[in-house]
Amino acid sequence: MQEHSIVKGADFQNLLGLGFSEIEAAQLVYMKEHVTEQVEYREIMQESRRLDFIRWLIEHDRIKK
């Protein structure tokens, strides 16, 4: 992975506080910001939201199992 410009933000500062180096923290922030660009990730998140909604419907007796 190539080096990314150092990001100054809450996530970056939190990662530094957890002991990550500046480069590691910048890479993790970059990955977090760009992971949603991946089609597979979006599809997994959509399916997860659908399942959460169905689970809520069942738990609140809106539909039967």
Tab-separated table of C-alpha atoms in Angstrom:
chain	number	residue	atom	x	y	z
A	1	MET	CA	0.000	0.000	0.000
A	2	GLN	CA	1.336	3.381	-0.899
A	3	GLU	CA	1.780	6.092	1.674
A	4	HIS	CA	-1.069	8.547	1.999
A	5	SER	CA	-0.954	12.121	3.159
A	6	ILE	CA	-1.299	12.384	6.906
A	7	VAL	CA	-4.910	13.054	7.835
A	8	LYS	CA	-5.610	15.333	10.760
A	9	GLY	CA	-8.891	14.294	12.308
A	10	ALA	CA	-10.525	12.590	15.240
A	11	ASP	CA	-10.043	9.082	13.821
A	12	PHE	CA	-6.397	9.795	13.109
A	13	GLN	CA	-5.797	11.193	16.596
A	14	ASN	CA	-7.598	8.240	18.216
A	15	LEU	CA	-5.419	5.782	16.334
A	16	LEU	CA	-2.275	7.639	17.391
A	17	GLY	CA	-3.527	7.456	20.975
A	18	LEU	CA	-3.907	3.692	20.601
A	19	GLY	CA	-0.245	3.373	19.655
A	20	PHE	CA	-0.367	3.286	15.849
A	21	SER	CA	2.374	5.102	13.957
A	22	GLU	CA	1.449	8.119	11.831
A	23	ILE	CA	1.758	6.069	8.649
A	24	GLU	CA	-0.342	3.209	10.027
A	25	ALA	CA	-2.993	5.620	11.288
A	26	ALA	CA	-3.123	7.432	7.943
A	27	GLN	CA	-3.476	4.143	6.074
A	28	LEU	CA	-6.292	2.978	8.347
A	29	VAL	CA	-8.171	6.274	8.001
A	30	TYR	CA	-7.725	6.112	4.228
A	31	MET	CA	-9.046	2.548	4.151
A	32	LYS	CA	-12.034	3.489	6.312
A	33	GLU	CA	-12.909	6.379	4.013
A	34	HIS	CA	-12.621	4.282	0.849
A	35	VAL	CA	-13.985	0.896	1.888
A	36	THR	CA	-17.553	1.949	1.035
A	37	GLU	CA	-16.454	2.392	-2.571
A	38	GLN	CA	-16.187	-1.358	-2.865
A	39	VAL	CA	-19.268	-2.967	-4.423
A	40	GLU	CA	-19.081	-6.123	-2.318
A	41	TYR	CA	-19.005	-4.127	0.897
A	42	ARG	CA	-22.070	-2.105	-0.133
A	43	GLU	CA	-23.944	-5.284	-1.019
A	44	ILE	CA	-23.095	-6.874	2.331
A	45	MET	CA	-24.243	-3.744	4.167
A	46	GLN	CA	-27.537	-3.630	2.236
A	47	GLU	CA	-28.231	-7.274	3.036
A	48	SER	CA	-27.346	-6.700	6.692
A	49	ARG	CA	-29.780	-3.777	6.900
A	50	ARG	CA	-32.547	-5.864	5.303
A	51	LEU	CA	-31.971	-8.661	7.795
A	52	ASP	CA	-31.946	-6.194	10.697
A	53	PHE	CA	-35.275	-4.782	9.509
A	54	ILE	CA	-36.822	-8.244	9.168
A	55	ARG	CA	-35.541	-9.138	12.632
A	56	TRP	CA	-37.161	-5.942	14.006
A	57	LEU	CA	-40.461	-6.780	12.292
A	58	ILE	CA	-40.474	-10.243	13.861
A	59	GLU	CA	-39.448	-8.998	17.324
A	60	HIS	CA	-42.270	-6.410	17.275
A	61	ASP	CA	-44.906	-8.872	16.029
A	62	ARG	CA	-45.298	-7.045	12.726
A	63	ILE	CA	-44.841	-10.325	10.819
A	64	LYS	CA	-44.801	-13.958	11.857
A	65	LYS	CA	-41.841	-16.342	11.534
